[in-house]
PDB file of C-alpha atoms in Angstrom:
ATOM      1  CA  MET A   1     -67.659 175.116-151.405  1.00  0.00           C
ATOM      2  CA  PHE A   2     -69.405 172.445-149.187  1.00  0.00           C
ATOM      3  CA  ASP A   3     -67.532 168.832-149.427  1.00  0.00           C
ATOM      4  CA  VAL A   4     -71.007 167.164-148.459  1.00  0.00           C
ATOM      5  CA  THR A   5     -74.361 168.709-148.146  1.00  0.00           C
ATOM      6  CA  ALA A   6     -77.124 166.480-146.502  1.00  0.00           C
ATOM      7  CA  LEU A   7     -80.939 166.572-146.647  1.00  0.00           C
ATOM      8  CA  GLY A   8     -83.173 164.727-144.539  1.00  0.00           C
ATOM      9  CA  GLU A   9     -84.351 164.459-140.805  1.00  0.00           C
ATOM     10  CA  VAL A  10     -82.623 166.338-137.789  1.00  0.00           C
ATOM     11  CA  LEU A  11     -84.388 164.960-134.738  1.00  0.00           C
ATOM     12  CA  ILE A  12     -84.350 164.202-130.843  1.00  0.00           C
ATOM     13  CA  ASP A  13     -83.270 160.676-129.519  1.00  0.00           C
ATOM     14  CA  PHE A  14     -84.567 160.309-126.015  1.00  0.00           C
ATOM     15  CA  THR A  15     -82.300 157.457-124.907  1.00  0.00           C
ATOM     16  CA  GLU A  16     -82.923 155.074-121.982  1.00  0.00           C
ATOM     17  CA  ALA A  17     -80.567 156.488-119.067  1.00  0.00           C
ATOM     18  CA  GLY A  18     -81.212 154.349-116.202  1.00  0.00           C
ATOM     19  CA  THR A  19     -83.945 154.680-113.736  1.00  0.00           C
ATOM     20  CA  SER A  20     -85.065 157.372-111.001  1.00  0.00           C
ATOM     21  CA  GLY A  21     -85.056 157.155-107.443  1.00  0.00           C
ATOM     22  CA  ASN A  22     -88.509 155.474-107.717  1.00  0.00           C
ATOM     23  CA  GLY A  23     -87.900 153.043-110.280  1.00  0.00           C
ATOM     24  CA  MET A  24     -89.196 154.975-113.537  1.00  0.00           C
ATOM     25  CA  SER A  25     -87.259 154.927-116.720  1.00  0.00           C
ATOM     26  CA  LEU A  26     -85.223 158.051-117.332  1.00  0.00           C
ATOM     27  CA  PHE A  27     -84.503 159.228-120.689  1.00  0.00           C
ATOM     28  CA  GLU A  28     -81.640 161.926-122.175  1.00  0.00           C
ATOM     29  CA  ARG A  29     -82.006 164.386-124.691  1.00  0.00           C
ATOM     30  CA  ASN A  30     -79.629 163.313-127.425  1.00  0.00           C
ATOM     31  CA  PRO A  31     -79.432 165.497-130.868  1.00  0.00           C
ATOM     32  CA  GLY A  32     -80.086 162.758-133.814  1.00  0.00           C
ATOM     33  CA  GLY A  33     -81.083 161.832-137.141  1.00  0.00           C
ATOM     34  CA  ALA A  34     -78.866 159.640-139.620  1.00  0.00           C
ATOM     35  CA  PRO A  35     -78.129 162.737-142.234  1.00  0.00           C
ATOM     36  CA  ALA A  36     -77.290 165.037-139.453  1.00  0.00           C
ATOM     37  CA  ASN A  37     -74.714 162.488-137.708  1.00  0.00           C
ATOM     38  CA  VAL A  38     -73.236 161.819-141.010  1.00  0.00           C
ATOM     39  CA  LEU A  39     -72.271 165.613-141.319  1.00  0.00           C
ATOM     40  CA  VAL A  40     -71.209 166.015-137.936  1.00  0.00           C
ATOM     41  CA  ALA A  41     -68.532 163.070-138.563  1.00  0.00           C
ATOM     42  CA  LEU A  42     -67.509 165.014-141.288  1.00  0.00           C
ATOM     43  CA  GLN A  43     -67.038 168.070-139.593  1.00  0.00           C
ATOM     44  CA  HIS A  44     -64.712 166.471-137.114  1.00  0.00           C
ATOM     45  CA  LEU A  45     -62.682 164.805-139.789  1.00  0.00           C
ATOM     46  CA  GLY A  46     -62.069 168.646-141.424  1.00  0.00           C
ATOM     47  CA  HIS A  47     -64.658 168.733-144.008  1.00  0.00           C
ATOM     48  CA  PRO A  48     -67.247 171.546-144.537  1.00  0.00           C
ATOM     49  CA  THR A  49     -71.014 170.430-144.561  1.00  0.00           C
ATOM     50  CA  ALA A  50     -74.426 171.903-144.875  1.00  0.00           C
ATOM     51  CA  PHE A  51     -77.800 170.441-143.636  1.00  0.00           C
ATOM     52  CA  MET A  52     -81.338 170.852-145.110  1.00  0.00           C
ATOM     53  CA  GLY A  53     -84.367 170.161-143.469  1.00  0.00           C
ATOM     54  CA  LYS A  54     -86.946 171.144-141.025  1.00  0.00           C
ATOM     55  CA  VAL A  55     -87.487 171.464-137.201  1.00  0.00           C
ATOM     56  CA  GLY A  56     -90.205 173.254-135.139  1.00  0.00           C
ATOM     57  CA  CYS A  57     -90.136 176.652-133.535  1.00  0.00           C
ATOM     58  CA  ASP A  58     -89.816 174.794-130.110  1.00  0.00           C
ATOM     59  CA  MET A  59     -87.395 174.172-127.666  1.00  0.00           C
ATOM     60  CA  HIS A  60     -86.259 171.193-129.525  1.00  0.00           C
ATOM     61  CA  GLY A  61     -85.793 172.404-132.551  1.00  0.00           C
ATOM     62  CA  ASP A  62     -83.664 175.203-131.316  1.00  0.00           C
ATOM     63  CA  PHE A  63     -81.685 173.086-129.472  1.00  0.00           C
ATOM     64  CA  LEU A  64     -80.715 171.133-132.518  1.00  0.00           C
ATOM     65  CA  ARG A  65     -80.131 174.487-134.601  1.00  0.00           C
ATOM     66  CA  GLY A  66     -77.810 175.088-132.005  1.00  0.00           C
ATOM     67  CA  VAL A  67     -75.942 171.688-131.963  1.00  0.00           C
ATOM     68  CA  LEU A  68     -75.810 171.840-135.688  1.00  0.00           C
ATOM     69  CA  GLU A  69     -74.361 175.250-135.570  1.00  0.00           C
ATOM     70  CA  GLY A  70     -72.007 174.706-132.678  1.00  0.00           C
ATOM     71  CA  GLU A  71     -70.566 171.905-134.877  1.00  0.00           C
ATOM     72  CA  GLY A  72     -69.679 174.265-137.848  1.00  0.00           C
ATOM     73  CA  ILE A  73     -72.434 172.647-139.798  1.00  0.00           C
ATOM     74  CA  ASP A  74     -73.868 175.566-142.488  1.00  0.00           C
ATOM     75  CA  CYS A  75     -77.609 175.545-141.505  1.00  0.00           C
ATOM     76  CA  THR A  76     -78.699 177.966-144.380  1.00  0.00           C
ATOM     77  CA  GLY A  77     -81.313 175.053-145.485  1.00  0.00           C
ATOM     78  CA  LEU A  78     -82.364 174.453-142.195  1.00  0.00           C
ATOM     79  CA  ILE A  79     -86.133 175.728-141.928  1.00  0.00           C
ATOM     80  CA  SER A  80     -87.870 176.393-138.401  1.00  0.00           C
ATOM     81  CA  ASP A  81     -91.712 175.959-139.201  1.00  0.00           C
ATOM     82  CA  PRO A  82     -94.116 177.214-136.370  1.00  0.00           C
ATOM     83  CA  ASN A  83     -96.830 174.888-137.762  1.00  0.00           C
ATOM     84  CA  PHE A  84     -95.073 171.578-136.576  1.00  0.00           C
ATOM     85  CA  PHE A  85     -93.470 170.081-133.671  1.00  0.00           C
ATOM     86  CA  THR A  86     -89.871 168.811-133.870  1.00  0.00           C
ATOM     87  CA  THR A  87     -89.700 165.080-134.420  1.00  0.00           C
ATOM     88  CA  LEU A  88     -89.142 163.015-131.307  1.00  0.00           C
ATOM     89  CA  ALA A  89     -87.636 159.392-131.197  1.00  0.00           C
ATOM     90  CA  PHE A  90     -87.762 157.413-128.101  1.00  0.00           C
ATOM     91  CA  VAL A  91     -84.901 154.759-127.952  1.00  0.00           C
ATOM     92  CA  ALA A  92     -84.684 151.696-126.035  1.00  0.00           C
ATOM     93  CA  LEU A  93     -81.254 149.745-125.216  1.00  0.00           C
ATOM     94  CA  ALA A  94     -80.820 145.951-125.080  1.00  0.00           C
ATOM     95  CA  PRO A  95     -77.979 144.803-123.118  1.00  0.00           C
ATOM     96  CA  THR A  96     -76.153 144.311-126.609  1.00  0.00           C
ATOM     97  CA  GLY A  97     -76.565 147.858-127.657  1.00  0.00           C
ATOM     98  CA  GLU A  98     -79.024 147.237-130.215  1.00  0.00           C
ATOM     99  CA  ARG A  99     -82.111 149.599-130.025  1.00  0.00           C
ATOM    100  CA  THR A 100     -85.890 149.617-130.610  1.00  0.00           C
ATOM    101  CA  PHE A 101     -87.525 152.995-131.353  1.00  0.00           C
ATOM    102  CA  SER A 102     -90.893 154.654-130.580  1.00  0.00           C
ATOM    103  CA  PHE A 103     -91.628 157.832-132.834  1.00  0.00           C
ATOM    104  CA  ALA A 104     -93.717 161.051-132.165  1.00  0.00           C
ATOM    105  CA  ARG A 105     -93.947 161.909-135.845  1.00  0.00           C
ATOM    106  CA  LYS A 106     -97.842 162.481-136.871  1.00  0.00           C
ATOM    107  CA  PRO A 107     -96.460 164.860-138.665  1.00  0.00           C
ATOM    108  CA  GLY A 108     -93.031 165.642-137.669  1.00  0.00           C
ATOM    109  CA  ALA A 109     -91.514 168.835-138.840  1.00  0.00           C
ATOM    110  CA  ASP A 110     -88.758 166.779-140.834  1.00  0.00           C
ATOM    111  CA  THR A 111     -91.531 165.412-142.977  1.00  0.00           C
ATOM    112  CA  GLN A 112     -93.040 168.683-143.956  1.00  0.00           C
ATOM    113  CA  ILE A 113     -89.992 170.367-145.698  1.00  0.00           C
ATOM    114  CA  SER A 114     -91.369 171.223-149.360  1.00  0.00           C
ATOM    115  CA  SER A 115     -89.543 171.490-152.778  1.00  0.00           C
ATOM    116  CA  ASP A 116     -90.112 175.345-152.197  1.00  0.00           C
ATOM    117  CA  ASP A 117     -87.979 175.281-148.896  1.00  0.00           C
ATOM    118  CA  LEU A 118     -84.773 173.802-150.911  1.00  0.00           C
ATOM    119  CA  ALA A 119     -81.654 176.098-150.474  1.00  0.00           C
ATOM    120  CA  ARG A 120     -80.915 175.133-154.036  1.00  0.00           C
ATOM    121  CA  ASP A 121     -77.733 177.541-154.042  1.00  0.00           C
ATOM    122  CA  VAL A 122     -76.480 175.370-151.057  1.00  0.00           C
ATOM    123  CA  ILE A 123     -76.579 172.221-153.507  1.00  0.00           C
ATOM    124  CA  ALA A 124     -75.347 173.916-156.479  1.00  0.00           C
ATOM    125  CA  ASN A 125     -72.128 174.402-154.312  1.00  0.00           C
ATOM    126  CA  SER A 126     -71.411 170.973-152.835  1.00  0.00           C
ATOM    127  CA  LYS A 127     -69.075 168.382-154.035  1.00  0.00           C
ATOM    128  CA  VAL A 128     -71.459 165.529-152.463  1.00  0.00           C
ATOM    129  CA  PHE A 129     -75.100 165.546-152.235  1.00  0.00           C
ATOM    130  CA  HIS A 130     -76.324 162.936-149.599  1.00  0.00           C
ATOM    131  CA  VAL A 131     -79.642 161.672-148.545  1.00  0.00           C
ATOM    132  CA  GLY A 132     -81.411 159.064-146.557  1.00  0.00           C
ATOM    133  CA  SER A 133     -84.466 157.396-146.520  1.00  0.00           C
ATOM    134  CA  LEU A 134     -86.764 158.780-143.929  1.00  0.00           C
ATOM    135  CA  SER A 135     -87.379 161.637-145.992  1.00  0.00           C
ATOM    136  CA  LEU A 136     -89.430 159.317-148.254  1.00  0.00           C
ATOM    137  CA  THR A 137     -91.704 158.185-145.751  1.00  0.00           C
ATOM    138  CA  ASP A 138     -94.345 161.283-146.122  1.00  0.00           C
ATOM    139  CA  GLU A 139     -95.484 164.146-148.837  1.00  0.00           C
ATOM    140  CA  PRO A 140     -94.236 166.724-149.037  1.00  0.00           C
ATOM    141  CA  ALA A 141     -90.614 165.343-148.014  1.00  0.00           C
ATOM    142  CA  ARG A 142     -90.860 163.019-150.355  1.00  0.00           C
ATOM    143  CA  THR A 143     -90.808 165.193-153.567  1.00  0.00           C
ATOM    144  CA  ALA A 144     -88.695 167.615-152.004  1.00  0.00           C
ATOM    145  CA  THR A 145     -86.057 164.583-151.792  1.00  0.00           C
ATOM    146  CA  ILE A 146     -86.605 163.587-155.416  1.00  0.00           C
ATOM    147  CA  VAL A 147     -86.284 167.335-156.709  1.00  0.00           C
ATOM    148  CA  ALA A 148     -83.320 167.704-154.555  1.00  0.00           C
ATOM    149  CA  ILE A 149     -81.673 164.694-155.905  1.00  0.00           C
ATOM    150  CA  ALA A 150     -82.205 166.320-159.653  1.00  0.00           C
ATOM    151  CA  CYS A 151     -80.828 169.453-158.696  1.00  0.00           C
ATOM    152  CA  ALA A 152     -77.929 167.874-157.253  1.00  0.00           C
ATOM    153  CA  ARG A 153     -77.331 165.697-160.481  1.00  0.00           C
ATOM    154  CA  ASP A 154     -77.745 168.819-162.437  1.00  0.00           C
ATOM    155  CA  ALA A 155     -75.236 170.520-160.715  1.00  0.00           C
ATOM    156  CA  GLY A 156     -72.579 167.889-161.024  1.00  0.00           C
ATOM    157  CA  CYS A 157     -72.586 166.806-157.143  1.00  0.00           C
ATOM    158  CA  THR A 158     -71.874 163.097-156.366  1.00  0.00           C
ATOM    159  CA  LEU A 159     -74.832 161.480-155.177  1.00  0.00           C
ATOM    160  CA  SER A 160     -74.779 159.451-151.694  1.00  0.00           C
ATOM    161  CA  TYR A 161     -77.459 157.491-150.042  1.00  0.00           C
ATOM    162  CA  ASP A 162     -77.750 155.596-146.878  1.00  0.00           C
ATOM    163  CA  PRO A 163     -81.332 153.966-146.565  1.00  0.00           C
ATOM    164  CA  ASN A 164     -82.152 153.819-142.940  1.00  0.00           C
ATOM    165  CA  TYR A 165     -85.324 151.249-142.480  1.00  0.00           C
ATOM    166  CA  ARG A 166     -87.425 152.246-139.707  1.00  0.00           C
ATOM    167  CA  ALA A 167     -90.694 149.580-139.798  1.00  0.00           C
ATOM    168  CA  LYS A 168     -92.875 151.966-137.701  1.00  0.00           C
ATOM    169  CA  LEU A 169     -92.590 155.056-139.978  1.00  0.00           C
ATOM    170  CA  TRP A 170     -93.926 152.802-143.054  1.00  0.00           C
ATOM    171  CA  PRO A 171     -97.258 151.251-143.413  1.00  0.00           C
ATOM    172  CA  SER A 172     -95.893 148.130-144.735  1.00  0.00           C
ATOM    173  CA  ALA A 173     -92.501 146.484-145.355  1.00  0.00           C
ATOM    174  CA  GLU A 174     -93.436 146.207-149.130  1.00  0.00           C
ATOM    175  CA  LEU A 175     -94.128 149.989-149.397  1.00  0.00           C
ATOM    176  CA  ALA A 176     -90.759 150.514-147.775  1.00  0.00           C
ATOM    177  CA  SER A 177     -88.961 148.484-150.121  1.00  0.00           C
ATOM    178  CA  GLU A 178     -90.688 150.177-153.045  1.00  0.00           C
ATOM    179  CA  TYR A 179     -89.700 153.763-152.031  1.00  0.00           C
ATOM    180  CA  MET A 180     -86.489 152.947-150.626  1.00  0.00           C
ATOM    181  CA  ARG A 181     -85.300 151.323-154.014  1.00  0.00           C
ATOM    182  CA  SER A 182     -86.551 153.814-156.075  1.00  0.00           C
ATOM    183  CA  ILE A 183     -83.967 156.523-156.013  1.00  0.00           C
ATOM    184  CA  VAL A 184     -81.062 153.578-156.272  1.00  0.00           C
ATOM    185  CA  PRO A 185     -80.698 154.351-159.615  1.00  0.00           C
ATOM    186  CA  ASP A 186     -79.986 157.845-159.315  1.00  0.00           C
ATOM    187  CA  MET A 187     -76.956 157.448-156.698  1.00  0.00           C
ATOM    188  CA  ASP A 188     -73.138 156.963-157.009  1.00  0.00           C
ATOM    189  CA  LEU A 189     -72.448 155.802-153.809  1.00  0.00           C
ATOM    190  CA  VAL A 190     -74.865 153.504-151.491  1.00  0.00           C
ATOM    191  CA  LYS A 191     -74.427 152.264-148.206  1.00  0.00           C
ATOM    192  CA  ILE A 192     -76.759 149.677-146.442  1.00  0.00           C
ATOM    193  CA  SER A 193     -76.416 147.559-143.198  1.00  0.00           C
ATOM    194  CA  ASP A 194     -76.532 143.783-143.479  1.00  0.00           C
ATOM    195  CA  GLU A 195     -79.905 143.909-141.907  1.00  0.00           C
ATOM    196  CA  GLU A 196     -80.977 146.087-144.885  1.00  0.00           C
ATOM    197  CA  CYS A 197     -79.970 143.897-147.767  1.00  0.00           C
ATOM    198  CA  GLU A 198     -82.846 141.849-148.317  1.00  0.00           C
ATOM    199  CA  LEU A 199     -85.370 144.657-148.074  1.00  0.00           C
ATOM    200  CA  MET A 200     -83.346 146.815-150.691  1.00  0.00           C
ATOM    201  CA  THR A 201     -82.518 143.775-153.107  1.00  0.00           C
ATOM    202  CA  GLY A 202     -84.237 140.934-152.363  1.00  0.00           C
ATOM    203  CA  HIS A 203     -80.914 139.012-151.136  1.00  0.00           C
ATOM    204  CA  ALA A 204     -80.076 138.361-147.477  1.00  0.00           C
ATOM    205  CA  ASP A 205     -76.363 137.978-148.622  1.00  0.00           C
ATOM    206  CA  PRO A 206     -74.367 140.859-148.301  1.00  0.00           C
ATOM    207  CA  VAL A 207     -72.230 139.687-151.321  1.00  0.00           C
ATOM    208  CA  GLU A 208     -75.176 139.191-153.378  1.00  0.00           C
ATOM    209  CA  ALA A 209     -76.957 142.047-152.206  1.00  0.00           C
ATOM    210  CA  SER A 210     -74.013 144.212-153.050  1.00  0.00           C
ATOM    211  CA  ALA A 211     -73.972 143.021-156.493  1.00  0.00           C
ATOM    212  CA  ALA A 212     -77.743 143.317-157.363  1.00  0.00           C
ATOM    213  CA  LEU A 213     -77.310 147.025-155.916  1.00  0.00           C
ATOM    214  CA  LEU A 214     -74.302 147.636-158.130  1.00  0.00           C
ATOM    215  CA  ALA A 215     -76.566 146.312-161.295  1.00  0.00           C
ATOM    216  CA  ARG A 216     -78.788 149.017-160.635  1.00  0.00           C
ATOM    217  CA  GLY A 217     -76.564 152.298-161.213  1.00  0.00           C
ATOM    218  CA  PRO A 218     -74.562 152.935-158.386  1.00  0.00           C
ATOM    219  CA  LYS A 219     -70.678 153.071-158.783  1.00  0.00           C
ATOM    220  CA  VAL A 220     -69.619 151.894-155.192  1.00  0.00           C
ATOM    221  CA  VAL A 221     -71.456 149.886-152.928  1.00  0.00           C
ATOM    222  CA  ALA A 222     -70.870 149.377-149.134  1.00  0.00           C
ATOM    223  CA  VAL A 223     -72.467 146.936-146.780  1.00  0.00           C
ATOM    224  CA  THR A 224     -71.925 147.512-143.082  1.00  0.00           C
ATOM    225  CA  LEU A 225     -71.468 144.223-141.249  1.00  0.00           C
ATOM    226  CA  GLY A 226     -71.798 145.281-137.593  1.00  0.00           C
ATOM    227  CA  GLY A 227     -68.635 144.549-135.639  1.00  0.00           C
ATOM    228  CA  SER A 228     -67.241 142.503-138.211  1.00  0.00           C
ATOM    229  CA  GLY A 229     -66.351 145.608-140.476  1.00  0.00           C
ATOM    230  CA  ALA A 230     -67.755 146.388-143.902  1.00  0.00           C
ATOM    231  CA  LEU A 231     -67.996 144.928-147.391  1.00  0.00           C
ATOM    232  CA  VAL A 232     -67.376 147.356-150.424  1.00  0.00           C
ATOM    233  CA  ARG A 233     -67.888 146.355-154.525  1.00  0.00           C
ATOM    234  CA  CYS A 234     -67.209 148.276-157.358  1.00  0.00           C
ATOM    235  CA  ALA A 235     -67.135 147.348-160.730  1.00  0.00           C
ATOM    236  CA  ASP A 236     -63.727 145.799-160.394  1.00  0.00           C
ATOM    237  CA  GLY A 237     -64.781 143.403-157.296  1.00  0.00           C
ATOM    238  CA  VAL A 238     -65.750 142.744-153.955  1.00  0.00           C
ATOM    239  CA  ARG A 239     -63.948 143.153-150.833  1.00  0.00           C
ATOM    240  CA  GLU A 240     -64.483 142.751-147.079  1.00  0.00           C
ATOM    241  CA  VAL A 241     -62.762 144.962-144.802  1.00  0.00           C
ATOM    242  CA  PRO A 242     -62.590 143.845-141.081  1.00  0.00           C
ATOM    243  CA  GLY A 243     -63.549 146.597-138.292  1.00  0.00           C
ATOM    244  CA  PHE A 244     -61.584 147.516-135.277  1.00  0.00           C
ATOM    245  CA  PRO A 245     -62.358 146.402-131.870  1.00  0.00           C
ATOM    246  CA  ALA A 246     -64.525 147.938-129.866  1.00  0.00           C
ATOM    247  CA  GLU A 247     -66.633 147.915-126.529  1.00  0.00           C
ATOM    248  CA  VAL A 248     -70.285 148.228-127.674  1.00  0.00           C
ATOM    249  CA  VAL A 249     -72.420 150.350-125.267  1.00  0.00           C
ATOM    250  CA  ASP A 250     -74.793 152.070-127.671  1.00  0.00           C
ATOM    251  CA  THR A 251     -75.038 151.373-131.708  1.00  0.00           C
ATOM    252  CA  THR A 252     -76.850 154.435-132.540  1.00  0.00           C
ATOM    253  CA  GLY A 253     -74.804 156.803-134.749  1.00  0.00           C
ATOM    254  CA  ALA A 254     -72.321 153.678-135.555  1.00  0.00           C
ATOM    255  CA  GLY A 255     -73.388 153.548-139.368  1.00  0.00           C
ATOM    256  CA  ASP A 256     -73.383 157.120-139.719  1.00  0.00           C
ATOM    257  CA  SER A 257     -70.207 157.436-138.357  1.00  0.00           C
ATOM    258  CA  PHE A 258     -68.997 154.999-140.883  1.00  0.00           C
ATOM    259  CA  TRP A 259     -70.513 156.850-143.819  1.00  0.00           C
ATOM    260  CA  GLY A 260     -69.061 159.923-142.523  1.00  0.00           C
ATOM    261  CA  GLY A 261     -65.547 158.309-142.578  1.00  0.00           C
ATOM    262  CA  PHE A 262     -66.036 156.608-145.679  1.00  0.00           C
ATOM    263  CA  LEU A 263     -67.210 160.009-147.618  1.00  0.00           C
ATOM    264  CA  ALA A 264     -64.406 161.898-145.964  1.00  0.00           C
ATOM    265  CA  ALA A 265     -61.676 159.513-147.272  1.00  0.00           C
ATOM    266  CA  PHE A 266     -63.781 159.681-150.872  1.00  0.00           C
ATOM    267  CA  VAL A 267     -63.486 163.511-150.957  1.00  0.00           C
ATOM    268  CA  GLU A 268     -59.850 163.761-150.107  1.00  0.00           C
ATOM    269  CA  SER A 269     -59.020 161.301-152.855  1.00  0.00           C
ATOM    270  CA  GLY A 270     -60.430 163.488-155.457  1.00  0.00           C
ATOM    271  CA  LEU A 271     -61.720 160.646-157.493  1.00  0.00           C
ATOM    272  CA  ALA A 272     -64.825 160.568-159.370  1.00  0.00           C
ATOM    273  CA  ALA A 273     -67.186 157.789-158.419  1.00  0.00           C
ATOM    274  CA  ASP A 274     -66.921 155.992-161.392  1.00  0.00           C
ATOM    275  CA  ALA A 275     -62.938 155.971-160.940  1.00  0.00           C
ATOM    276  CA  VAL A 276     -63.264 154.343-157.814  1.00  0.00           C
ATOM    277  CA  THR A 277     -61.638 151.054-157.736  1.00  0.00           C
ATOM    278  CA  VAL A 278     -62.127 148.092-154.903  1.00  0.00           C
ATOM    279  CA  ASP A 279     -58.783 148.989-153.302  1.00  0.00           C
ATOM    280  CA  ASP A 280     -59.707 152.647-153.362  1.00  0.00           C
ATOM    281  CA  ALA A 281     -63.203 151.794-151.541  1.00  0.00           C
ATOM    282  CA  ALA A 282     -61.513 149.380-149.100  1.00  0.00           C
ATOM    283  CA  GLY A 283     -59.389 152.201-148.082  1.00  0.00           C
ATOM    284  CA  PHE A 284     -62.578 154.555-147.584  1.00  0.00           C
ATOM    285  CA  ALA A 285     -64.166 151.668-145.642  1.00  0.00           C
ATOM    286  CA  ARG A 286     -61.151 151.439-143.226  1.00  0.00           C
ATOM    287  CA  MET A 287     -61.147 154.997-142.543  1.00  0.00           C
ATOM    288  CA  GLY A 288     -65.064 154.603-142.008  1.00  0.00           C
ATOM    289  CA  ASN A 289     -64.468 151.365-139.730  1.00  0.00           C
ATOM    290  CA  ALA A 290     -62.197 153.607-137.413  1.00  0.00           C
ATOM    291  CA  VAL A 291     -64.633 156.417-137.292  1.00  0.00           C
ATOM    292  CA  ALA A 292     -67.444 153.921-136.144  1.00  0.00           C
ATOM    293  CA  SER A 293     -65.045 151.982-133.586  1.00  0.00           C
ATOM    294  CA  LEU A 294     -64.491 155.123-131.944  1.00  0.00           C
ATOM    295  CA  CYS A 295     -68.097 156.469-131.958  1.00  0.00           C
ATOM    296  CA  VAL A 296     -69.477 153.120-130.249  1.00  0.00           C
ATOM    297  CA  ARG A 297     -66.866 153.094-127.493  1.00  0.00           C
ATOM    298  CA  GLY A 298     -69.213 155.540-125.893  1.00  0.00           C
ATOM    299  CA  ARG A 299     -72.694 156.807-126.299  1.00  0.00           C
ATOM    300  CA  GLY A 300     -73.559 156.946-129.942  1.00  0.00           C
ATOM    301  CA  GLY A 301     -75.133 159.920-131.879  1.00  0.00           C
ATOM    302  CA  ILE A 302     -73.727 163.481-132.540  1.00  0.00           C
ATOM    303  CA  PRO A 303     -72.000 164.076-129.372  1.00  0.00           C
ATOM    304  CA  SER A 304     -69.443 161.011-129.464  1.00  0.00           C
ATOM    305  CA  MET A 305     -68.183 161.380-132.612  1.00  0.00           C
ATOM    306  CA  PRO A 306     -64.230 161.442-132.711  1.00  0.00           C
ATOM    307  CA  ALA A 307     -61.787 163.868-133.817  1.00  0.00           C
ATOM    308  CA  ARG A 308     -59.527 163.499-136.586  1.00  0.00           C
ATOM    309  CA  GLU A 309     -56.364 162.988-134.900  1.00  0.00           C
ATOM    310  CA  ASP A 310     -58.088 159.832-132.945  1.00  0.00           C
ATOM    311  CA  VAL A 311     -59.010 158.524-136.023  1.00  0.00           C
ATOM    312  CA  MET A 312     -55.873 158.809-137.691  1.00  0.00           C
ATOM    313  CA  ALA A 313     -53.961 157.590-134.463  1.00  0.00           C
ATOM    314  CA  LEU A 314     -55.899 154.484-134.953  1.00  0.00           C
ATOM    315  CA  LEU A 315     -55.278 153.850-138.455  1.00  0.00           C
ATOM    316  CA  GLY A 316     -51.607 154.397-137.652  1.00  0.00           C
ATOM    317  CA  ALA A 317     -51.248 157.389-140.468  1.00  0.00           C
TER     318      ALA A 317
END
């Protein structure tokens, strides 16, 4: 039994890493992709996970499979396709640690997973099934995502969703909003960032946005607030949960690590999503904040996810 299975993108983040001797920008190859990052955080916290997606039969796809398997993630559902190239993202960093992206994805292998590719037995053997929104940008991945969600619901999984807006991957913000909002009613647990509030709900304020999301069907909503921590909302209330101090070098993977910690605490609680109270959700968010703060102290992404003992030490457990 897998505690969490995720469907979506695993890709290469070529991240700025200084300059060469003749002044040219250097880029470091880092494994990335939000759903994969969430799983790595969970693995580091002691939870068995599985990944479903598609990479190319190329040096980058082989590298990514090796990284995931090296982290202990089950890759039964990861397809290597000789017809498409592994998706690449080039990431420029501002002095604040914030990022801008340029994608080589026309199409990238991650968009080419089809409903026939789905490892349905893996979904059926999962407690939580997690998706992002990059798999909704293109067909056939969009249909595969919708079919996988239906399979997970039929199997009794808790459904988890972390929309991840990347403007350059959508024809327009309006279309992104339509598709990213479309699966919210199917979800039990939803996490968005404060920057995604208006896109996902029409409300820029996190308190109002969380209420709007909860009204559409999810049982638990979390809104990350950058260095300030997170806001959580359940049927019985809303609460802001302060973050932990951290020196921000690179925010890549911070939201993913938060959600990995949040899902770890949710699974460990043994609660059904509709039984989670705002007190419970605040505890889950505190775990997520701790994981995120340890992640962003170094270069973000898969390599920097913290060990469980470090997280528990920060929490004072």
